Amino acid sequence: MLNVQDLHKAFGQQVIFDGASLQMNAGDRYALMGPNGAGKSTLFRILRGTDTPDDGVISYPRGLKVGYLPQETADIGDGTVIEETLAAFHGDADPATAERRGAEAKKILMGLGFRVSDFDRAATALSGGWRMRIAIARLLLEDPDLLLLDEPTNHLDLDSLLWFQNKLLESKSTLLLISHDRAFVNAIAHGILDLRERKLNKYPGDYENFLAAREREEEQRLEAYKRQQREIADAQEFINRFRAQAAKAPQVQSRIKWIEKQVLIEIPPEIRKVKINFPQPEKPGVRVLSLQGIHKAYGDVKVYEGLDFELERGQKVALVGPNGAGKSTLLKILAGVLPFEKGERVLGLNVKAGYFSQHRWESLRPDRTVLQEAMDTRRMNPDLLVRTILGTFLFRDNAVFKQVAVLSGGEKSRLALAKLLLDPPNLLLLDEPTTHLDMSSVEALVDALRDFPGTLVFISHDLYFVNALATHVAHVDKGRARLYAGNHDDFLRQAAYAFSSSPADDTSPPKSPGQKGTEVSWVKGSAEDLRRLREAEKERSKRRKKINQKIRSLEEEIADLNGDLSSVFIQSDYKKLMELDQALKGREAELAEARAALAKEA
């Protein structure tokens, strides 16, 4: 399907690829990983043909159809939403085909969160995130042979992300994606393609298998490096000791030549990991925040009519629900940054709220340096504390003197989060905090927020982030906020159980006497229920691990068989060639079955 051999690429003195190779078969799905600046976007440009390598061979079938989704901007015209989605098919001559494709386009748009009333809206009137959804819909409709997706989940909410995930699992397209979303990668990818030290290395299985395999490799490499250094040191010591002795001249020359022939093992530079240490906030009372009878509307569109909502100390609540249900509105009301028409917002004793929005970094002053912006948060903070917090977000050494104007979106997002932590709140409200972070930064943020002693309310499309942090899930829909105990996986199971066990003629929960308007409904799973759910999850994880091991073994066998086929073909041993071909087909069928089994366990 796609074969890259001995790829070389440099920009001036900066070498991006030095003999990188890659082979992908039809239907393969791999996640491209690597440090920032390693060359992931460059590889995408080369595969698309918009950039050329300095050397190397890239081969794929004639007429291969390539689809590409950029990370930030999409080429969307000035037509309506439905017209732009169907832009590639305006030449359809067959009315039946056009009608069928139009129906499929609408189905895809609705899966991505559009309403029927949005179809005839001008695409130019939409935000950048919604235009990116049109670009995703267009790609899904075009169904290319090879899909290159650069952070495709950045502009999706959790519901549309899960729909998109299932759509990709149904697709037969070969897929190469860049994503910081661990759960999405684990659900979609057959393996990890690691771009590091100017080479490409394949790791079958999920992200956890990749980390374990790479750790083993690094340990083995370190041992080999130490062994080589000891041997070189021993040889050099012999040379220095006996260089002047004629009787030892042959041995000395032999060791000199041995050292000269050694290919030195290099140790990769240590990857700096973000470690975030929250300053300890003041301890609040048990009741942190209460919303009572909240009414909120945008013009004629009523979002909440009589909403009651309470937060208690130590809760970590994920807001989930359909797009447009009011998650961001609720978060802003909780944060106190959005006015409402009626009701009351009551902060508890000693509560200090800190709010991070998707666009908070837009308030940063571009003419300032990183350090100046951070120092402006709390003028009483000592310089050492400010630099320490900035250091946890990778603004180290001279990086603190960079101007905000030249920072990337991810750097600005990290700076905005750092500013929030320099004025430590005990109530954190975060709207999509992971969008501009890489996977290692997301993991560090998860670790820090797990230890955060305050209360946390957040919106995130990153399922790994949600499941790792949430003690409760608030499902926001139709003006209501139903609170479930546990993380997102627990929420899905409890919601499914509640739906299946509720009477068909009464799908709404019973109201308590005197209850008015919209109110938080608790669905409390017992400790035993949650224990059983988590035990089932552990069993599922074991099954995934076993399947991944089988996939890794089969892929190694297939690689060996392909090598044997090449040798036998050169020898013209056609009987052996037929035997190997049959064996290869059998292993490929087993691999397809294993991948299908893994998809069912996603």
XYZ file of C-alpha atoms in Angstrom:
602
model
C 0.000 0.000 0.000
C 2.642 2.535 1.116
C 6.378 1.962 1.102
C 8.994 4.502 2.200
C 12.635 3.452 1.823
C 15.769 5.215 3.092
C 14.174 8.653 3.438
C 16.509 11.633 3.885
C 15.436 15.211 4.552
C 17.181 18.239 6.030
C 16.467 21.931 6.422
C 19.894 23.539 6.309
C 21.954 21.990 9.114
C 18.885 20.455 10.782
C 18.537 16.808 9.731
C 14.925 15.595 9.968
C 15.186 12.126 8.377
C 18.344 10.064 7.987
C 17.510 6.736 6.365
C 13.941 6.462 7.673
C 11.795 3.640 6.284
C 8.130 2.734 6.582
C 5.805 0.086 5.197
C 2.017 0.160 5.624
C -0.399 -2.404 4.248
C -3.952 -1.692 3.118
C -6.196 -1.182 6.137
C -3.362 -0.479 8.586
C -4.011 2.225 11.171
C -0.993 3.735 12.919
C -0.510 6.694 15.256
C 2.562 8.797 14.488
C 4.379 9.783 17.693
C 7.478 11.839 18.334
C 8.810 14.905 20.147
C 7.831 18.364 18.949
C 10.004 19.312 15.979
C 10.865 15.687 15.156
C 9.313 15.971 11.680
C 5.789 14.566 11.917
C 4.250 17.358 9.833
C 7.168 17.155 7.388
C 6.446 13.455 6.859
C 2.792 14.252 6.161
C 3.808 16.882 3.589
C 6.158 14.432 1.877
C 3.495 11.714 1.749
C 1.021 14.215 0.275
C 3.542 15.333 -2.331
C 3.638 18.971 -1.159
C 7.269 18.573 -0.051
C 10.088 16.531 -1.547
C 12.714 14.427 0.231
C 16.422 14.973 -0.376
C 16.796 11.262 -1.055
C 14.846 8.035 -0.729
C 12.016 6.207 -2.455
C 8.279 6.553 -1.781
C 6.052 4.095 -3.620
C 2.317 3.462 -3.566
C -0.281 2.134 -6.020
C -1.043 4.228 -9.078
C -4.124 6.373 -8.543
C -3.929 6.188 -4.732
C -6.403 8.679 -3.266
C -4.948 10.590 -0.296
C -7.068 12.572 2.176
C -5.491 15.067 4.580
C -6.813 16.932 7.621
C -4.586 19.784 8.865
C -4.378 20.623 12.551
C -5.528 24.228 12.550
C -6.989 25.522 9.284
C -9.249 23.873 6.733
C -9.789 24.914 3.106
C -13.514 25.607 3.300
C -15.227 27.849 0.721
C -18.124 30.289 1.019
C -20.940 27.808 0.295
C -23.373 26.382 2.808
C -22.424 23.634 5.250
C -23.962 20.902 3.091
C -22.534 22.383 -0.143
C -19.007 22.486 1.270
C -19.312 18.927 2.543
C -20.316 17.780 -0.957
C -17.805 20.064 -2.724
C -15.857 17.184 -4.267
C -18.997 15.674 -5.812
C -20.609 18.612 -7.602
C -20.052 16.788 -10.883
C -22.321 13.862 -9.996
C -24.410 13.244 -13.103
C -26.557 10.437 -11.728
C -29.438 11.878 -9.626
C -29.764 8.660 -7.622
C -26.065 8.739 -6.718
C -26.267 12.426 -5.811
C -29.298 11.808 -3.596
C -27.648 8.880 -1.839
C -24.454 10.853 -1.278
C -26.404 13.849 0.008
C -28.192 11.653 2.550
C -24.867 10.185 3.681
C -23.386 13.698 4.009
C -26.243 14.763 6.288
C -25.826 11.632 8.393
C -22.109 12.345 8.813
C -22.700 16.010 9.672
C -25.225 15.059 12.345
C -22.787 12.534 13.781
C -20.249 15.353 14.085
C -22.689 17.526 16.016
C -24.450 19.592 13.326
C -28.201 20.102 13.492
C -30.480 19.876 10.459
C -31.003 23.632 10.735
C -27.235 24.126 10.259
C -27.083 22.496 6.819
C -28.063 25.657 4.930
C -25.970 28.045 7.027
C -23.016 29.759 5.364
C -19.811 27.917 6.263
C -17.980 31.243 6.542
C -20.266 32.234 9.433
C -18.999 29.322 11.537
C -16.070 29.285 13.939
C -12.783 27.673 12.970
C -13.643 24.568 14.986
C -16.927 24.028 13.147
C -15.237 24.556 9.772
C -12.783 21.823 10.789
C -15.773 19.541 11.386
C -16.929 20.243 7.828
C -13.453 19.238 6.641
C -13.714 15.983 8.628
C -17.174 15.299 7.158
C -15.842 15.911 3.649
C -12.986 13.447 4.175
C -15.283 10.766 5.558
C -17.602 11.203 2.595
C -14.745 11.057 0.067
C -13.470 7.821 1.698
C -9.839 8.067 0.461
C -7.444 5.118 0.270
C -4.978 6.798 2.647
C -6.061 9.146 5.448
C -3.556 11.530 7.062
C -5.099 13.139 10.151
C -3.277 15.795 12.196
C -4.876 16.122 15.671
C -8.391 15.341 14.346
C -10.037 15.375 17.794
C -9.012 18.915 18.779
C -12.294 20.460 17.634
C -14.687 17.675 18.665
C -16.688 17.266 21.852
C -16.803 13.873 23.533
C -20.028 12.692 21.871
C -18.924 13.596 18.340
C -15.464 12.180 19.049
C -16.915 8.778 19.979
C -19.078 8.833 16.840
C -16.024 9.762 14.726
C -14.018 6.996 16.393
C -16.611 4.371 15.461
C -16.778 5.742 11.911
C -13.021 5.310 11.503
C -13.221 1.768 12.875
C -15.786 0.966 10.155
C -13.631 2.528 7.425
C -11.362 0.448 5.191
C -8.989 3.378 4.615
C -5.347 3.076 5.591
C -4.812 5.596 8.380
C -1.856 7.549 9.723
C -2.745 9.988 12.488
C -1.097 12.447 14.850
C -2.956 12.723 18.160
C -2.336 13.556 21.824
C -5.527 11.701 22.821
C -4.384 8.407 24.358
C -7.831 6.765 24.525
C -8.533 7.682 20.887
C -5.164 6.294 19.796
C -5.710 3.059 21.735
C -9.177 2.603 20.248
C -8.188 3.363 16.640
C -4.570 2.436 15.996
C -3.157 -1.015 15.310
C 0.167 0.301 16.553
C 2.494 3.238 17.107
C 4.895 4.666 14.539
C 7.630 6.354 16.575
C 9.603 9.151 14.909
C 12.756 9.590 16.938
C 16.410 10.288 16.171
C 15.578 10.789 12.482
C 14.247 7.218 12.087
C 10.799 5.575 12.026
C 10.116 2.545 14.213
C 6.921 0.469 14.343
C 5.431 -0.823 17.585
C 2.310 -3.013 17.311
C -0.320 -2.720 20.017
C -1.585 0.178 22.089
C 0.192 3.173 23.602
C 0.980 1.352 26.857
C 2.656 -1.491 24.924
C 4.652 1.106 22.992
C 5.894 2.770 26.197
C 6.873 -0.589 27.700
C 8.651 -1.723 24.518
C 10.538 1.553 24.163
C 11.576 1.450 27.819
C 12.985 -2.060 27.306
C 14.863 -0.895 24.206
C 16.328 2.103 26.026
C 17.470 -0.091 28.919
C 19.141 -2.529 26.493
C 20.742 0.340 24.601
C 22.065 1.884 27.798
C 23.590 -1.446 28.838
C 25.188 -1.852 25.392
C 26.525 1.716 25.602
C 28.066 1.103 29.037
C 29.582 -2.197 27.869
C 31.099 -0.558 24.772
C 32.488 2.334 26.810
C 34.115 -0.125 29.248
C 35.669 -2.103 26.379
C 36.974 1.070 24.722
C 38.372 2.304 28.045
C 40.115 -1.055 28.620
C 41.592 -0.973 25.111
C 42.746 2.633 25.538
C 44.340 1.803 28.885
C 46.282 -1.061 27.239
C 47.418 1.280 24.443
C 48.581 3.962 26.898
C 50.433 1.425 29.063
C 52.284 -0.476 26.333
C 52.614 2.078 23.515
C 56.363 2.484 24.112
C 57.142 -1.257 24.303
C 58.227 -2.730 20.973
C 57.268 -6.248 22.051
C 53.664 -5.127 22.510
C 53.463 -3.113 19.273
C 51.250 -5.644 17.373
C 48.729 -5.798 20.242
C 48.754 -2.003 20.569
C 48.145 -1.522 16.830
C 45.401 -4.153 16.904
C 43.570 -2.301 19.662
C 44.001 1.063 17.932
C 42.404 -0.347 14.773
C 39.634 -1.969 16.841
C 38.760 1.377 18.450
C 38.774 3.138 15.059
C 36.349 0.568 13.630
C 33.859 0.835 16.474
C 30.458 2.299 15.585
C 29.785 4.299 18.702
C 26.449 3.691 20.378
C 24.656 6.965 21.012
C 22.379 7.616 23.941
C 19.391 9.788 22.975
C 19.066 13.053 24.884
C 16.849 12.754 27.933
C 13.289 13.800 27.176
C 12.236 16.527 29.550
C 9.053 15.554 31.307
C 6.608 18.071 32.647
C 6.114 17.719 36.402
C 3.493 20.049 37.784
C 3.426 20.774 41.510
C 0.407 22.784 42.567
C 0.926 25.282 45.388
C -1.353 24.216 48.228
C -4.539 26.318 48.097
C -6.497 27.416 51.138
C -8.898 24.734 52.358
C -12.545 25.676 51.671
C -15.706 24.575 53.426
C -17.476 21.324 52.541
C -19.997 23.052 50.257
C -17.888 24.740 47.599
C -20.437 26.255 45.224
C -24.201 26.214 44.757
C -26.349 27.267 41.800
C -29.987 27.855 42.711
C -32.779 28.308 40.175
C -30.509 29.489 37.355
C -32.162 30.810 34.180
C -29.958 31.454 31.158
C -30.854 32.192 27.539
C -29.136 33.468 24.405
C -31.814 35.565 22.751
C -34.809 33.295 22.222
C -32.780 30.141 22.882
C -33.321 29.022 26.479
C -30.449 26.973 27.862
C -31.417 26.647 31.526
C -34.699 27.271 33.319
C -34.373 26.766 37.053
C -31.114 24.807 37.172
C -29.847 23.735 40.609
C -26.279 22.467 40.913
C -23.978 21.834 43.877
C -20.273 21.142 44.239
C -18.620 19.643 47.298
C -14.997 19.814 48.406
C -12.699 17.336 46.665
C -15.064 16.413 43.822
C -13.609 16.147 40.323
C -16.549 16.542 37.953
C -16.416 16.064 34.167
C -19.155 17.851 32.214
C -20.264 15.732 29.252
C -23.158 15.872 26.821
C -24.166 16.676 23.239
C -22.737 19.663 21.450
C -24.735 22.799 22.200
C -26.301 21.314 25.347
C -24.782 24.038 27.533
C -21.588 22.535 28.989
C -19.422 25.617 28.414
C -22.303 27.849 29.525
C -22.587 25.918 32.791
C -18.822 26.058 33.334
C -18.780 29.834 32.769
C -21.680 30.337 35.187
C -19.862 28.224 37.779
C -16.737 30.320 37.190
C -18.674 33.565 37.589
C -17.646 34.932 34.183
C -21.080 34.694 32.520
C -24.152 36.591 33.755
C -27.555 34.896 33.946
C -31.103 36.266 33.951
C -32.400 34.714 37.143
C -31.224 32.620 40.077
C -28.341 32.697 42.513
C -24.691 31.602 42.500
C -23.395 31.063 46.041
C -19.699 30.510 46.778
C -18.787 28.528 49.886
C -16.480 29.568 52.698
C -12.906 30.468 51.603
C -13.603 29.406 48.003
C -11.375 30.910 45.327
C -12.200 29.989 41.724
C -9.714 29.778 38.854
C -11.005 29.508 35.282
C -9.188 28.314 32.160
C -11.037 28.555 28.853
C -10.228 27.290 25.379
C -9.278 30.849 24.385
C -7.792 32.144 27.632
C -4.397 32.563 25.991
C -5.868 35.182 23.664
C -5.734 37.587 26.631
C -1.935 37.281 26.796
C -0.111 40.436 25.738
C 1.990 39.693 22.637
C 4.539 42.448 23.398
C 5.543 40.860 26.704
C 7.954 38.041 27.428
C 6.883 34.778 29.028
C 8.451 35.851 32.330
C 6.768 39.278 32.284
C 3.351 37.693 31.707
C 3.885 35.233 34.547
C 5.184 37.884 36.961
C 2.106 39.999 36.273
C -0.148 37.352 37.832
C 0.988 37.843 41.431
C 3.446 40.688 41.834
C 4.307 39.438 45.333
C 5.524 36.076 44.012
C 9.320 35.727 44.207
C 11.143 35.324 40.910
C 12.289 31.833 41.925
C 8.706 30.591 42.392
C 7.618 32.038 39.046
C 10.554 30.416 37.261
C 9.860 27.102 39.008
C 6.237 27.044 37.850
C 7.258 28.099 34.328
C 9.877 25.350 34.347
C 7.220 22.716 34.962
C 5.641 23.836 31.674
C 8.988 23.584 29.797
C 9.745 27.316 29.821
C 13.331 26.879 30.992
C 16.536 28.888 30.761
C 16.304 31.494 27.989
C 12.821 30.313 26.963
C 11.353 32.579 29.660
C 12.574 35.579 27.654
C 10.707 34.612 24.473
C 8.047 37.073 23.409
C 4.455 35.892 23.643
C 3.985 36.933 19.993
C 6.329 34.170 18.760
C 4.902 31.367 20.919
C 3.011 28.476 19.344
C -0.579 27.742 20.327
C 0.582 24.966 22.638
C 3.127 27.218 24.348
C 0.524 29.941 24.871
C -1.848 27.405 26.380
C 0.867 26.197 28.767
C 1.662 29.787 29.739
C -2.005 30.512 30.480
C -2.200 27.415 32.693
C 1.015 28.426 34.452
C -0.460 31.867 35.193
C -3.519 30.207 36.684
C -1.355 28.088 39.008
C 0.666 31.090 40.162
C -2.529 32.377 41.778
C -3.549 29.040 43.292
C -7.314 28.499 43.491
C -9.118 25.801 45.451
C -11.806 25.528 42.754
C -10.446 24.830 39.277
C -12.722 25.161 36.235
C -11.051 23.995 33.021
C -12.476 24.098 29.492
C -10.553 21.727 27.179
C -7.189 22.107 28.954
C -5.440 19.398 26.883
C -6.115 20.733 23.380
C -2.656 22.269 22.888
C -0.660 19.840 25.011
C 1.324 16.862 23.778
C 0.760 13.405 25.243
C 3.526 13.620 27.857
C 2.204 16.995 29.037
C -1.320 15.550 29.293
C 0.021 12.711 31.446
C 1.833 15.198 33.699
C -1.305 17.321 34.046
C -3.319 14.208 34.946
C -0.781 13.290 37.639
C -0.885 16.805 39.086
C -4.681 17.086 39.054
C -5.028 13.675 40.705
C -3.088 15.121 43.650
C -4.889 18.478 43.543
C -6.604 18.818 46.951
C -9.265 21.251 45.755
C -12.406 20.843 43.662
C -12.212 20.408 39.894
C -14.852 20.859 37.188
C -13.755 20.341 33.605
C -14.782 19.783 29.998
C -12.569 17.578 27.845
C -12.855 15.539 24.663
C -9.868 13.449 25.814
C -11.409 10.241 27.156
C -8.172 9.152 28.842
C -8.049 12.491 30.675
C -11.714 12.194 31.729
C -11.476 8.589 32.919
C -8.215 9.200 34.766
C -9.556 12.168 36.755
C -13.324 12.154 37.155
C -14.860 11.119 40.462
C -18.235 12.208 39.036
C -19.703 12.857 35.593
C -22.390 15.492 35.039
C -24.372 14.715 31.890
C -25.671 18.015 30.504
C -28.615 17.784 28.105
C -32.000 19.449 27.554
C -31.464 21.974 30.328
C -30.589 19.348 32.913
C -27.382 18.223 34.611
C -27.545 14.642 35.894
C -24.674 13.698 38.182
C -23.258 10.148 38.089
C -20.730 8.643 40.495
C -17.512 7.369 38.913
C -15.648 8.161 35.702
C -16.907 8.203 32.109
C -16.840 4.416 31.698
C -18.889 4.072 34.881
C -21.278 6.762 33.621
C -21.910 4.932 30.340
C -22.707 1.678 32.130
C -24.925 3.319 34.758
C -26.751 5.383 32.139
C -27.323 2.294 29.988
C -28.643 0.380 33.006
C -30.920 3.266 34.038
C -32.274 3.520 30.491
C -32.880 -0.212 30.109
C -34.604 -0.542 33.489
C -36.829 2.560 33.282
C -40.521 2.160 32.289
C -41.181 2.813 28.606
C -43.925 5.326 29.363
C -41.874 7.406 31.800
C -38.296 8.075 30.801
C -37.823 10.984 33.191
C -36.721 10.396 36.781
C -39.289 10.966 39.532
C -39.340 14.409 41.093
C -39.245 14.916 44.800
C -42.089 16.825 46.473
C -41.762 20.533 45.899
C -39.135 20.115 43.174
C -39.343 22.824 40.535
C -37.630 23.505 37.260
C -34.383 21.853 36.229
C -32.402 20.086 38.899
C -29.343 17.939 39.296
C -30.344 14.282 39.508
C -28.040 11.869 41.311
C -27.520 8.357 40.004
C -25.522 6.752 42.787
C -23.987 3.397 41.985
C -23.239 1.346 45.085
C -19.637 0.605 45.999
C -20.235 -3.036 45.047
C -21.605 -2.040 41.618
C -18.585 0.149 40.913
C -16.221 -2.570 42.156
C -17.777 -5.068 39.719
C -17.569 -2.542 36.886
C -13.906 -1.904 37.525
C -13.161 -5.638 37.822
C -14.786 -6.112 34.410
C -12.597 -3.302 33.074
C -9.467 -5.039 34.396
C -10.489 -8.257 32.643
C -11.046 -6.337 29.405
C -7.578 -4.803 29.767
C -6.057 -8.286 30.181
C -7.823 -9.489 27.031
C -6.545 -6.450 25.099
C -3.002 -7.139 26.273
C -3.204 -10.781 25.177
C -4.596 -9.817 21.756
C -1.880 -7.165 21.332
C 0.790 -9.778 22.064
C -0.714 -12.035 19.383
C -0.809 -9.128 16.907
C 2.852 -8.344 17.603
C 3.821 -11.995 17.067
C 1.824 -12.245 13.815
C 3.314 -9.029 12.434
C 6.809 -10.352 13.140
C 5.947 -13.633 11.378
C 4.541 -11.743 8.384
C 7.694 -9.622 8.159
C 9.844 -12.794 8.211
C 7.665 -14.460 5.558
C 7.932 -11.392 3.311
C 11.711 -11.587 3.634
C 11.680 -15.310 2.810
C 9.453 -14.645 -0.207
C 11.954 -12.160 -1.608
C 14.823 -14.655 -1.246
C 12.884 -17.552 -2.768
C 11.680 -15.366 -5.650
C 15.290 -14.560 -6.531
C 16.131 -18.298 -6.415
C 13.148 -19.078 -8.721
C 11.997 -21.892 -6.388
C 8.330 -21.689 -7.416
C 7.162 -24.626 -5.281
C 8.589 -23.032 -2.169
C 7.195 -19.706 -3.351
C 3.653 -21.126 -3.419
C 4.065 -22.626 0.066
C 5.281 -19.335 1.501
C 2.505 -17.429 -0.235
C -0.132 -19.707 1.334
C 1.491 -19.335 4.751
C 1.563 -15.560 4.342
C -2.131 -15.428 3.439
C -2.950 -17.539 6.481
C -1.018 -15.254 8.837
C -2.603 -12.157 7.284
C -6.075 -13.664 7.831
C -5.190 -14.394 11.474
C -3.924 -10.821 11.840
C -7.179 -9.416 10.467
C -9.150 -11.556 12.949
C -6.966 -10.421 15.856
C -7.396 -6.772 14.919
C -11.155 -7.240 14.663
C -11.145 -8.821 18.137
C -9.124 -5.884 19.469
C -11.602 -3.413 17.967
C -14.454 -5.184 19.782
C -12.600 -4.762 23.078
C -12.086 -0.994 22.471
